[in-house]
Amino acid sequence: MTSPRIVIFGATGYTGRLTVEALLARGAHPVLAGRDPARLESLASSLPVELPTAVADVNRPATIRRIIEPGGVLISTVGPFARWGEPAVEAAIEAGGVYLDSTGEPTFIRRIFQRYGPAAAASGATLLTAFGYDYVPGNLAAGLALRKAGPEAVRVDIGYFVQGNMVRRSSAGTRASILGMLLDPMYGFREGRILREHGRTRVFSVNGRRRQALSVGASEHFALPRTHAGLREVNVYLGWFGGLTRAVGAAARATPFFAAIPGAKRVTELVADRVLQSGGRDGSSTASAEEVSSQVVAEAFDRDGVRLASVELHGGDPYDFTARVLAWGAVTAGVEGVAAQGAVGPAEAFGLEGLVRGCDQAGLHAIA
């Protein structure tokens, strides 16, 4: 038997190119897919091996359905996902394949689990959304912390932090995604269910330093309660804003009022389009690459709020990690298969120990 072929949709974008390189490093020979044949050929000609290309466009869903074979593996790096991501998901479901994406957009993540999960389970497809720095590390850190804490754990808090100028490091696609989700409702998992929330903050201790972080919607809210039945609360925080965290939190709490203004959502989409256009033909960062490292913290608590266990993961550049873990997930799914169908979390698909190995190979390691 041969392994299912891997298709990377959005191959010519910034994250897509990094992921192609990571796939080649793992010995895979993916199909390069995107909407611009000239850019596809330019990318293909720059690589050390010959790879097939395929034109696919979100505005013509049939072109995406044609590139994924039954049971195949599809990686999507086409963002903003809330606007352009669904045709690839639908194609993977129809093919009964394995789908992975690089999104960090809360609205899209929620859509995958709640809208598309049942259809994927029925067709035998597996949907692994947010399979990058957003939000594989938190799933791993929380899984390890909850295992250490034991059955008394009912709450887990996860914090994502970086050292270095991540704002300047971010690609045009990332900036457009952030702009696109500014007016979207956030959520958390509290009292045993998904609840809407805006602007909560808390302080973590990272490397002995106090770091503020802002709550965000993530895949952990959906995935962790299914693998840890006693969980009643899952909180995910982003610590990229430093001293501006409280101000950003206050702005987030005002989001429902801004979102109610007629045309507000369309304005953010137009600004996002301008950001994408300003990012260069490959969607790369407008700044030169600089040293950026990442830290992820997970803390498990009992019913009385007593911390039972904590885990800290350290890694390098979030973009490099995203590319490497996407490549690991796609190759592993193609060779070994996945353990669950539907919309699932990374530990459900590969097991916690498998996820430890995958993240370790992608450059993210647990700190004792």
mmCIF file of C-alpha atoms in Angstrom:
data_model
loop_
_atom_site.group_PDB
_atom_site.id
_atom_site.type_symbol
_atom_site.label_atom_id
_atom_site.label_comp_id
_atom_site.label_asym_id
_atom_site.label_seq_id
_atom_site.Cartn_x
_atom_site.Cartn_y
_atom_site.Cartn_z
ATOM 1 C CA MET A 1 0.000 0.000 0.000
ATOM 2 C CA THR A 2 1.133 3.552 -0.717
ATOM 3 C CA SER A 3 0.639 6.490 1.631
ATOM 4 C CA PRO A 4 -2.098 8.966 0.691
ATOM 5 C CA ARG A 5 -0.759 11.956 -1.158
ATOM 6 C CA ILE A 6 -0.364 15.247 0.666
ATOM 7 C CA VAL A 7 -1.693 18.454 -0.883
ATOM 8 C CA ILE A 8 -0.733 21.854 0.487
ATOM 9 C CA PHE A 9 -3.288 24.489 -0.457
ATOM 10 C CA GLY A 10 -1.868 28.001 -0.159
ATOM 11 C CA ALA A 11 1.640 26.749 -0.916
ATOM 12 C CA THR A 12 2.871 30.091 -2.276
ATOM 13 C CA GLY A 13 2.027 32.093 0.860
ATOM 14 C CA TYR A 14 4.462 32.721 3.692
ATOM 15 C CA THR A 15 3.356 29.870 5.968
ATOM 16 C CA GLY A 16 2.726 27.680 2.941
ATOM 17 C CA ARG A 17 6.300 28.022 1.691
ATOM 18 C CA LEU A 18 7.728 27.236 5.116
ATOM 19 C CA THR A 19 5.494 24.169 5.309
ATOM 20 C CA VAL A 20 6.592 22.959 1.881
ATOM 21 C CA GLU A 21 10.213 23.152 3.060
ATOM 22 C CA ALA A 22 9.320 21.265 6.245
ATOM 23 C CA LEU A 23 7.545 18.548 4.248
ATOM 24 C CA LEU A 24 10.561 18.127 1.987
ATOM 25 C CA ALA A 25 12.786 17.828 5.062
ATOM 26 C CA ARG A 26 10.605 14.906 6.180
ATOM 27 C CA GLY A 27 10.918 13.191 2.809
ATOM 28 C CA ALA A 28 7.409 14.035 1.604
ATOM 29 C CA HIS A 29 6.666 15.175 -1.953
ATOM 30 C CA PRO A 30 3.462 17.208 -1.666
ATOM 31 C CA VAL A 31 1.280 18.636 -4.403
ATOM 32 C CA LEU A 32 1.628 22.437 -4.464
ATOM 33 C CA ALA A 33 -1.798 24.060 -4.809
ATOM 34 C CA GLY A 34 -2.903 27.669 -5.116
ATOM 35 C CA ARG A 35 -4.849 30.016 -7.339
ATOM 36 C CA ASP A 36 -1.977 31.616 -9.300
ATOM 37 C CA PRO A 37 -0.268 29.225 -11.752
ATOM 38 C CA ALA A 38 2.670 31.586 -12.310
ATOM 39 C CA ARG A 39 3.463 31.747 -8.587
ATOM 40 C CA LEU A 40 3.096 27.976 -8.298
ATOM 41 C CA GLU A 41 5.555 27.409 -11.093
ATOM 42 C CA SER A 42 7.956 29.948 -9.577
ATOM 43 C CA LEU A 43 7.827 28.130 -6.243
ATOM 44 C CA ALA A 44 8.216 24.711 -7.858
ATOM 45 C CA SER A 45 11.231 25.820 -9.870
ATOM 46 C CA SER A 46 12.955 27.124 -6.724
ATOM 47 C CA LEU A 47 12.838 23.763 -4.938
ATOM 48 C CA PRO A 48 15.558 21.089 -4.994
ATOM 49 C CA VAL A 49 13.132 18.379 -6.172
ATOM 50 C CA GLU A 50 10.389 18.367 -8.783
ATOM 51 C CA LEU A 51 6.904 18.633 -7.290
ATOM 52 C CA PRO A 52 3.511 18.588 -9.023
ATOM 53 C CA THR A 53 1.342 21.700 -8.992
ATOM 54 C CA ALA A 54 -2.427 22.180 -9.123
ATOM 55 C CA VAL A 55 -4.496 25.339 -9.579
ATOM 56 C CA ALA A 56 -7.224 25.674 -6.943
ATOM 57 C CA ASP A 57 -9.298 28.719 -6.021
ATOM 58 C CA VAL A 58 -11.652 29.248 -3.076
ATOM 59 C CA ASN A 59 -14.024 31.061 -5.443
ATOM 60 C CA ARG A 60 -14.277 27.856 -7.494
ATOM 61 C CA PRO A 61 -14.799 25.091 -4.911
ATOM 62 C CA ALA A 62 -14.811 22.367 -7.569
ATOM 63 C CA THR A 63 -11.130 23.103 -8.232
ATOM 64 C CA ILE A 64 -10.339 22.290 -4.597
ATOM 65 C CA ARG A 65 -12.411 19.106 -4.601
ATOM 66 C CA ARG A 66 -10.403 17.897 -7.599
ATOM 67 C CA ILE A 67 -7.031 18.136 -5.850
ATOM 68 C CA ILE A 68 -7.763 15.889 -2.854
ATOM 69 C CA GLU A 69 -8.067 12.167 -3.456
ATOM 70 C CA PRO A 70 -10.322 9.913 -1.357
ATOM 71 C CA GLY A 71 -8.602 9.424 1.981
ATOM 72 C CA GLY A 72 -5.919 11.987 1.108
ATOM 73 C CA VAL A 73 -4.257 14.580 3.335
ATOM 74 C CA LEU A 74 -4.962 18.279 2.782
ATOM 75 C CA ILE A 75 -3.050 21.091 4.498
ATOM 76 C CA SER A 76 -4.628 24.533 4.188
ATOM 77 C CA THR A 77 -2.706 27.740 4.911
ATOM 78 C CA VAL A 78 -5.223 29.985 3.131
ATOM 79 C CA GLY A 79 -6.247 32.810 5.449
ATOM 80 C CA PRO A 80 -8.056 34.742 6.693
ATOM 81 C CA PHE A 81 -9.814 31.440 7.256
ATOM 82 C CA ALA A 82 -13.170 32.855 8.345
ATOM 83 C CA ARG A 83 -13.480 34.337 4.837
ATOM 84 C CA TRP A 84 -11.684 31.823 2.634
ATOM 85 C CA GLY A 85 -11.214 28.619 4.619
ATOM 86 C CA GLU A 86 -14.459 26.669 4.243
ATOM 87 C CA PRO A 87 -14.154 25.294 0.668
ATOM 88 C CA ALA A 88 -11.047 23.312 1.675
ATOM 89 C CA VAL A 89 -12.830 21.901 4.727
ATOM 90 C CA GLU A 90 -15.806 20.840 2.634
ATOM 91 C CA ALA A 91 -13.523 19.211 0.063
ATOM 92 C CA ALA A 92 -11.746 17.183 2.741
ATOM 93 C CA ILE A 93 -15.049 16.036 4.223
ATOM 94 C CA GLU A 94 -16.340 14.961 0.825
ATOM 95 C CA ALA A 95 -13.136 12.980 0.212
ATOM 96 C CA GLY A 96 -13.141 11.393 3.673
ATOM 97 C CA GLY A 97 -9.606 12.695 4.105
ATOM 98 C CA VAL A 98 -7.455 14.248 6.792
ATOM 99 C CA TYR A 99 -7.511 18.039 6.935
ATOM 100 C CA LEU A 100 -5.031 20.260 8.786
ATOM 101 C CA ASP A 101 -4.857 24.052 8.839
ATOM 102 C CA SER A 102 -2.761 26.853 10.297
ATOM 103 C CA THR A 103 -5.582 29.089 11.529
ATOM 104 C CA GLY A 104 -5.623 30.893 14.842
ATOM 105 C CA GLU A 105 -9.036 32.514 14.267
ATOM 106 C CA PRO A 106 -11.499 31.730 17.096
ATOM 107 C CA THR A 107 -14.629 32.028 14.938
ATOM 108 C CA PHE A 108 -13.281 29.594 12.343
ATOM 109 C CA ILE A 109 -12.123 27.113 14.994
ATOM 110 C CA ARG A 110 -15.567 27.130 16.567
ATOM 111 C CA ARG A 111 -17.156 26.669 13.142
ATOM 112 C CA ILE A 112 -15.017 23.602 12.464
ATOM 113 C CA PHE A 113 -15.951 21.875 15.714
ATOM 114 C CA GLN A 114 -19.627 22.796 15.842
ATOM 115 C CA ARG A 115 -20.694 23.031 12.188
ATOM 116 C CA TYR A 116 -18.379 20.679 10.326
ATOM 117 C CA GLY A 117 -17.459 18.089 12.960
ATOM 118 C CA PRO A 118 -20.594 15.928 12.638
ATOM 119 C CA ALA A 119 -20.397 15.809 8.828
ATOM 120 C CA ALA A 120 -16.712 14.881 9.004
ATOM 121 C CA ALA A 121 -17.417 12.049 11.430
ATOM 122 C CA ALA A 122 -20.155 10.727 9.151
ATOM 123 C CA SER A 123 -17.851 10.687 6.103
ATOM 124 C CA GLY A 124 -14.840 9.271 7.960
ATOM 125 C CA ALA A 125 -12.869 12.510 7.618
ATOM 126 C CA THR A 126 -10.647 13.987 10.324
ATOM 127 C CA LEU A 127 -10.469 17.758 10.794
ATOM 128 C CA LEU A 128 -7.444 19.104 12.658
ATOM 129 C CA THR A 129 -7.970 22.839 12.792
ATOM 130 C CA ALA A 130 -5.502 25.269 14.412
ATOM 131 C CA PHE A 131 -2.722 22.730 13.943
ATOM 132 C CA GLY A 132 0.180 25.116 14.441
ATOM 133 C CA TYR A 133 1.549 27.392 17.121
ATOM 134 C CA ASP A 134 -2.108 28.291 17.403
ATOM 135 C CA TYR A 135 -3.037 25.954 19.210
ATOM 136 C CA VAL A 136 -1.127 22.677 19.348
ATOM 137 C CA PRO A 137 1.291 23.691 22.159
ATOM 138 C CA GLY A 138 -1.500 24.494 24.596
ATOM 139 C CA ASN A 139 -3.215 21.181 23.923
ATOM 140 C CA LEU A 140 0.043 19.422 24.712
ATOM 141 C CA ALA A 141 0.955 21.475 27.795
ATOM 142 C CA ALA A 142 -2.565 21.148 29.217
ATOM 143 C CA GLY A 143 -2.667 17.408 28.545
ATOM 144 C CA LEU A 144 0.618 16.927 30.409
ATOM 145 C CA ALA A 145 -0.467 19.171 33.310
ATOM 146 C CA LEU A 146 -3.815 17.397 33.647
ATOM 147 C CA ARG A 147 -2.099 14.005 33.603
ATOM 148 C CA LYS A 148 0.191 15.157 36.424
ATOM 149 C CA ALA A 149 -2.725 16.626 38.385
ATOM 150 C CA GLY A 150 -4.902 13.523 38.246
ATOM 151 C CA PRO A 151 -8.696 13.227 38.473
ATOM 152 C CA GLU A 152 -9.105 16.078 40.971
ATOM 153 C CA ALA A 153 -8.351 18.672 38.272
ATOM 154 C CA VAL A 154 -11.428 20.562 37.082
ATOM 155 C CA ARG A 155 -9.821 23.637 35.531
ATOM 156 C CA VAL A 156 -6.845 24.328 33.306
ATOM 157 C CA ASP A 157 -5.368 27.711 32.335
ATOM 158 C CA ILE A 158 -3.051 28.004 29.319
ATOM 159 C CA GLY A 159 -0.865 30.964 28.427
ATOM 160 C CA TYR A 160 1.009 31.654 25.172
ATOM 161 C CA PHE A 161 4.028 33.984 25.309
ATOM 162 C CA VAL A 162 6.849 35.093 23.043
ATOM 163 C CA GLN A 163 10.175 36.821 23.529
ATOM 164 C CA GLY A 164 11.163 39.156 20.711
ATOM 165 C CA ASN A 165 9.155 41.493 18.505
ATOM 166 C CA MET A 166 6.344 39.242 17.306
ATOM 167 C CA VAL A 167 4.400 42.190 15.918
ATOM 168 C CA ARG A 168 7.197 42.954 13.445
ATOM 169 C CA ARG A 169 7.777 39.236 12.847
ATOM 170 C CA SER A 170 4.155 38.546 11.909
ATOM 171 C CA SER A 171 3.282 37.942 8.273
ATOM 172 C CA ALA A 172 0.743 39.936 6.297
ATOM 173 C CA GLY A 173 -1.613 36.954 6.461
ATOM 174 C CA THR A 174 -1.413 36.860 10.251
ATOM 175 C CA ARG A 175 -2.066 40.582 10.531
ATOM 176 C CA ALA A 176 -5.034 40.307 8.175
ATOM 177 C CA SER A 177 -6.463 37.428 10.222
ATOM 178 C CA ILE A 178 -6.146 39.435 13.439
ATOM 179 C CA LEU A 179 -7.864 42.433 11.860
ATOM 180 C CA GLY A 180 -10.591 40.212 10.470
ATOM 181 C CA MET A 181 -11.444 38.751 13.879
ATOM 182 C CA LEU A 182 -11.391 42.030 15.840
ATOM 183 C CA LEU A 183 -15.179 42.240 15.912
ATOM 184 C CA ASP A 184 -15.812 38.511 16.290
ATOM 185 C CA PRO A 185 -17.174 37.157 19.585
ATOM 186 C CA MET A 186 -14.665 35.382 21.817
ATOM 187 C CA TYR A 187 -15.493 32.358 23.941
ATOM 188 C CA GLY A 188 -14.281 30.205 26.771
ATOM 189 C CA PHE A 189 -15.229 26.875 28.337
ATOM 190 C CA ARG A 190 -16.736 27.511 31.754
ATOM 191 C CA GLU A 191 -19.301 25.664 33.864
ATOM 192 C CA GLY A 192 -18.905 22.715 31.512
ATOM 193 C CA ARG A 193 -19.958 24.527 28.328
ATOM 194 C CA ILE A 194 -18.846 27.031 25.715
ATOM 195 C CA LEU A 195 -19.694 30.566 26.823
ATOM 196 C CA ARG A 196 -19.178 33.941 25.151
ATOM 197 C CA GLU A 197 -16.720 36.250 26.839
ATOM 198 C CA HIS A 198 -14.616 39.334 26.132
ATOM 199 C CA GLY A 199 -11.451 40.816 27.570
ATOM 200 C CA ARG A 200 -10.565 38.689 30.602
ATOM 201 C CA THR A 201 -6.927 38.934 31.657
ATOM 202 C CA ARG A 202 -4.657 37.200 34.137
ATOM 203 C CA VAL A 203 -0.989 37.094 35.136
ATOM 204 C CA PHE A 204 1.275 34.053 34.665
ATOM 205 C CA SER A 205 4.747 33.375 35.971
ATOM 206 C CA VAL A 206 7.034 32.560 33.016
ATOM 207 C CA ASN A 207 10.740 32.030 33.583
ATOM 208 C CA GLY A 208 10.291 33.692 36.951
ATOM 209 C CA ARG A 209 8.718 36.803 35.382
ATOM 210 C CA ARG A 210 5.170 38.064 35.771
ATOM 211 C CA ARG A 211 3.516 38.142 32.330
ATOM 212 C CA GLN A 212 0.045 39.487 31.570
ATOM 213 C CA ALA A 213 -2.181 37.776 29.021
ATOM 214 C CA LEU A 214 -5.584 38.236 27.369
ATOM 215 C CA SER A 215 -8.215 35.501 27.000
ATOM 216 C CA VAL A 216 -8.883 34.189 23.474
ATOM 217 C CA GLY A 217 -11.018 31.509 21.876
ATOM 218 C CA ALA A 218 -9.006 28.434 20.868
ATOM 219 C CA SER A 219 -9.194 24.744 20.011
ATOM 220 C CA GLU A 220 -8.359 23.737 23.599
ATOM 221 C CA HIS A 221 -11.879 24.755 24.683
ATOM 222 C CA PHE A 222 -13.374 22.046 22.480
ATOM 223 C CA ALA A 223 -10.690 19.356 22.514
ATOM 224 C CA LEU A 224 -9.585 19.114 26.155
ATOM 225 C CA PRO A 225 -12.991 18.418 27.785
ATOM 226 C CA ARG A 226 -13.403 15.404 25.498
ATOM 227 C CA THR A 227 -10.158 13.797 26.681
ATOM 228 C CA HIS A 228 -10.508 14.868 30.344
ATOM 229 C CA ALA A 229 -14.074 14.210 31.447
ATOM 230 C CA GLY A 230 -13.789 16.019 34.792
ATOM 231 C CA LEU A 231 -12.896 19.384 33.281
ATOM 232 C CA ARG A 232 -15.351 22.182 34.002
ATOM 233 C CA GLU A 233 -13.276 25.148 32.896
ATOM 234 C CA VAL A 234 -10.678 25.775 30.174
ATOM 235 C CA ASN A 235 -9.060 29.185 29.787
ATOM 236 C CA VAL A 236 -6.627 30.165 27.025
ATOM 237 C CA TYR A 237 -4.658 33.411 27.165
ATOM 238 C CA LEU A 238 -2.443 35.200 24.661
ATOM 239 C CA GLY A 239 0.482 37.095 26.184
ATOM 240 C CA TRP A 240 1.750 38.959 23.134
ATOM 241 C CA PHE A 241 0.656 42.433 24.209
ATOM 242 C CA GLY A 242 2.931 43.029 27.206
ATOM 243 C CA GLY A 243 2.064 46.200 29.114
ATOM 244 C CA LEU A 244 -0.797 46.918 26.712
ATOM 245 C CA THR A 245 -2.717 43.813 27.795
ATOM 246 C CA ARG A 246 -5.150 45.616 30.102
ATOM 247 C CA ALA A 247 -5.867 48.252 27.460
ATOM 248 C CA VAL A 248 -6.415 45.596 24.807
ATOM 249 C CA GLY A 249 -8.706 43.767 27.243
ATOM 250 C CA ALA A 250 -10.764 46.903 27.786
ATOM 251 C CA ALA A 251 -11.088 47.345 24.029
ATOM 252 C CA ALA A 252 -12.113 43.692 23.687
ATOM 253 C CA ARG A 253 -14.905 44.185 26.226
ATOM 254 C CA ALA A 254 -16.283 46.950 23.991
ATOM 255 C CA THR A 255 -16.301 44.675 20.937
ATOM 256 C CA PRO A 256 -20.058 43.858 21.067
ATOM 257 C CA PHE A 257 -20.866 47.562 20.857
ATOM 258 C CA PHE A 258 -18.513 48.191 17.924
ATOM 259 C CA ALA A 259 -19.745 45.088 16.113
ATOM 260 C CA ALA A 260 -23.313 46.420 16.249
ATOM 261 C CA ILE A 261 -22.358 49.477 14.190
ATOM 262 C CA PRO A 262 -23.614 49.025 10.599
ATOM 263 C CA GLY A 263 -20.746 48.303 8.216
ATOM 264 C CA ALA A 264 -18.129 47.848 10.943
ATOM 265 C CA LYS A 265 -17.299 44.290 9.924
ATOM 266 C CA ARG A 266 -16.930 45.287 6.290
ATOM 267 C CA VAL A 267 -14.505 48.049 7.239
ATOM 268 C CA THR A 268 -12.227 45.598 9.066
ATOM 269 C CA GLU A 269 -12.320 43.256 6.045
ATOM 270 C CA LEU A 270 -11.296 46.090 3.718
ATOM 271 C CA VAL A 271 -8.422 47.029 6.017
ATOM 272 C CA ALA A 272 -7.389 43.372 6.150
ATOM 273 C CA ASP A 273 -7.326 43.276 2.342
ATOM 274 C CA ARG A 274 -5.029 46.310 2.293
ATOM 275 C CA VAL A 275 -2.723 44.616 4.805
ATOM 276 C CA LEU A 276 -2.507 41.517 2.604
ATOM 277 C CA GLN A 277 -1.707 43.627 -0.439
ATOM 278 C CA SER A 278 1.044 45.446 1.445
ATOM 279 C CA GLY A 279 2.745 42.241 2.557
ATOM 280 C CA GLY A 280 4.480 41.390 -0.694
ATOM 281 C CA ARG A 281 3.659 38.687 -3.233
ATOM 282 C CA ASP A 282 4.518 35.892 -0.850
ATOM 283 C CA GLY A 283 2.632 37.412 2.113
ATOM 284 C CA SER A 284 5.820 37.535 4.134
ATOM 285 C CA SER A 285 6.708 39.752 7.047
ATOM 286 C CA THR A 286 7.559 43.337 6.150
ATOM 287 C CA ALA A 287 10.426 43.190 8.644
ATOM 288 C CA SER A 288 13.503 41.044 8.430
ATOM 289 C CA ALA A 289 13.422 37.899 10.526
ATOM 290 C CA GLU A 290 14.695 38.405 14.043
ATOM 291 C CA GLU A 291 15.201 36.164 17.020
ATOM 292 C CA VAL A 292 11.830 35.157 18.450
ATOM 293 C CA SER A 293 11.244 32.398 20.985
ATOM 294 C CA SER A 294 8.051 31.013 22.471
ATOM 295 C CA GLN A 295 6.889 29.799 25.852
ATOM 296 C CA VAL A 296 3.624 28.037 26.682
ATOM 297 C CA VAL A 297 2.385 27.475 30.233
ATOM 298 C CA ALA A 298 -0.438 25.242 31.477
ATOM 299 C CA GLU A 299 -1.695 25.124 35.071
ATOM 300 C CA ALA A 300 -4.247 22.626 36.427
ATOM 301 C CA PHE A 301 -6.454 23.441 39.443
ATOM 302 C CA ASP A 302 -8.879 21.607 41.730
ATOM 303 C CA ARG A 303 -12.393 22.727 42.714
ATOM 304 C CA ASP A 304 -11.034 25.030 45.418
ATOM 305 C CA GLY A 305 -8.698 26.836 43.050
ATOM 306 C CA VAL A 306 -5.583 25.091 44.398
ATOM 307 C CA ARG A 307 -2.958 24.605 41.697
ATOM 308 C CA LEU A 308 -2.201 20.908 41.375
ATOM 309 C CA ALA A 309 0.322 20.889 38.524
ATOM 310 C CA SER A 310 1.975 23.074 35.936
ATOM 311 C CA VAL A 311 3.903 22.443 32.719
ATOM 312 C CA GLU A 312 6.050 24.839 30.721
ATOM 313 C CA LEU A 313 7.073 24.327 27.088
ATOM 314 C CA HIS A 314 9.823 26.289 25.344
ATOM 315 C CA GLY A 315 10.454 26.612 21.616
ATOM 316 C CA GLY A 316 11.668 28.883 18.866
ATOM 317 C CA ASP A 317 9.976 30.957 16.196
ATOM 318 C CA PRO A 318 6.188 30.288 16.093
ATOM 319 C CA TYR A 319 6.158 30.275 12.274
ATOM 320 C CA ASP A 320 8.891 27.654 12.112
ATOM 321 C CA PHE A 321 7.053 25.538 14.664
ATOM 322 C CA THR A 322 3.785 25.834 12.730
ATOM 323 C CA ALA A 323 5.415 24.654 9.498
ATOM 324 C CA ARG A 324 7.219 21.755 11.169
ATOM 325 C CA VAL A 325 4.253 20.502 13.175
ATOM 326 C CA LEU A 326 1.957 20.732 10.142
ATOM 327 C CA ALA A 327 4.479 18.656 8.205
ATOM 328 C CA TRP A 328 4.801 16.145 11.040
ATOM 329 C CA GLY A 329 1.021 15.849 11.398
ATOM 330 C CA ALA A 330 0.429 15.404 7.674
ATOM 331 C CA VAL A 331 3.155 12.795 7.202
ATOM 332 C CA THR A 332 2.177 10.899 10.365
ATOM 333 C CA ALA A 333 -1.500 10.907 9.347
ATOM 334 C CA GLY A 334 -0.584 9.617 5.911
ATOM 335 C CA VAL A 335 1.746 6.863 7.114
ATOM 336 C CA GLU A 336 0.252 5.781 10.450
ATOM 337 C CA GLY A 337 -3.290 7.132 10.209
ATOM 338 C CA VAL A 338 -5.236 8.982 12.902
ATOM 339 C CA ALA A 339 -7.074 7.633 15.910
ATOM 340 C CA ALA A 340 -10.307 9.629 15.576
ATOM 341 C CA GLN A 341 -12.691 11.055 13.004
ATOM 342 C CA GLY A 342 -14.691 14.266 13.014
ATOM 343 C CA ALA A 343 -13.338 17.572 14.294
ATOM 344 C CA VAL A 344 -10.748 16.536 16.863
ATOM 345 C CA GLY A 345 -7.880 17.906 18.898
ATOM 346 C CA PRO A 346 -4.255 16.918 18.282
ATOM 347 C CA ALA A 347 -4.082 14.550 21.271
ATOM 348 C CA GLU A 348 -7.257 12.788 20.109
ATOM 349 C CA ALA A 349 -5.756 12.244 16.680
ATOM 350 C CA PHE A 350 -2.232 11.160 17.659
ATOM 351 C CA GLY A 351 -2.316 10.384 21.384
ATOM 352 C CA LEU A 352 -0.545 12.437 24.037
ATOM 353 C CA GLU A 353 2.765 10.609 23.734
ATOM 354 C CA GLY A 354 2.634 10.867 19.945
ATOM 355 C CA LEU A 355 2.032 14.591 20.299
ATOM 356 C CA VAL A 356 5.026 14.885 22.641
ATOM 357 C CA ARG A 357 7.222 13.305 19.960
ATOM 358 C CA GLY A 358 5.780 15.451 17.200
ATOM 359 C CA CYS A 359 6.238 18.720 19.089
ATOM 360 C CA ASP A 360 9.724 17.698 20.132
ATOM 361 C CA GLN A 361 10.637 17.121 16.485
ATOM 362 C CA ALA A 362 9.090 20.516 15.641
ATOM 363 C CA GLY A 363 11.274 22.238 18.226
ATOM 364 C CA LEU A 364 8.987 22.582 21.263
ATOM 365 C CA HIS A 365 10.174 20.930 24.465
ATOM 366 C CA ALA A 366 8.891 20.493 28.018
ATOM 367 C CA ILE A 367 10.932 22.209 30.736
ATOM 368 C CA ALA A 368 11.308 20.198 33.935
#
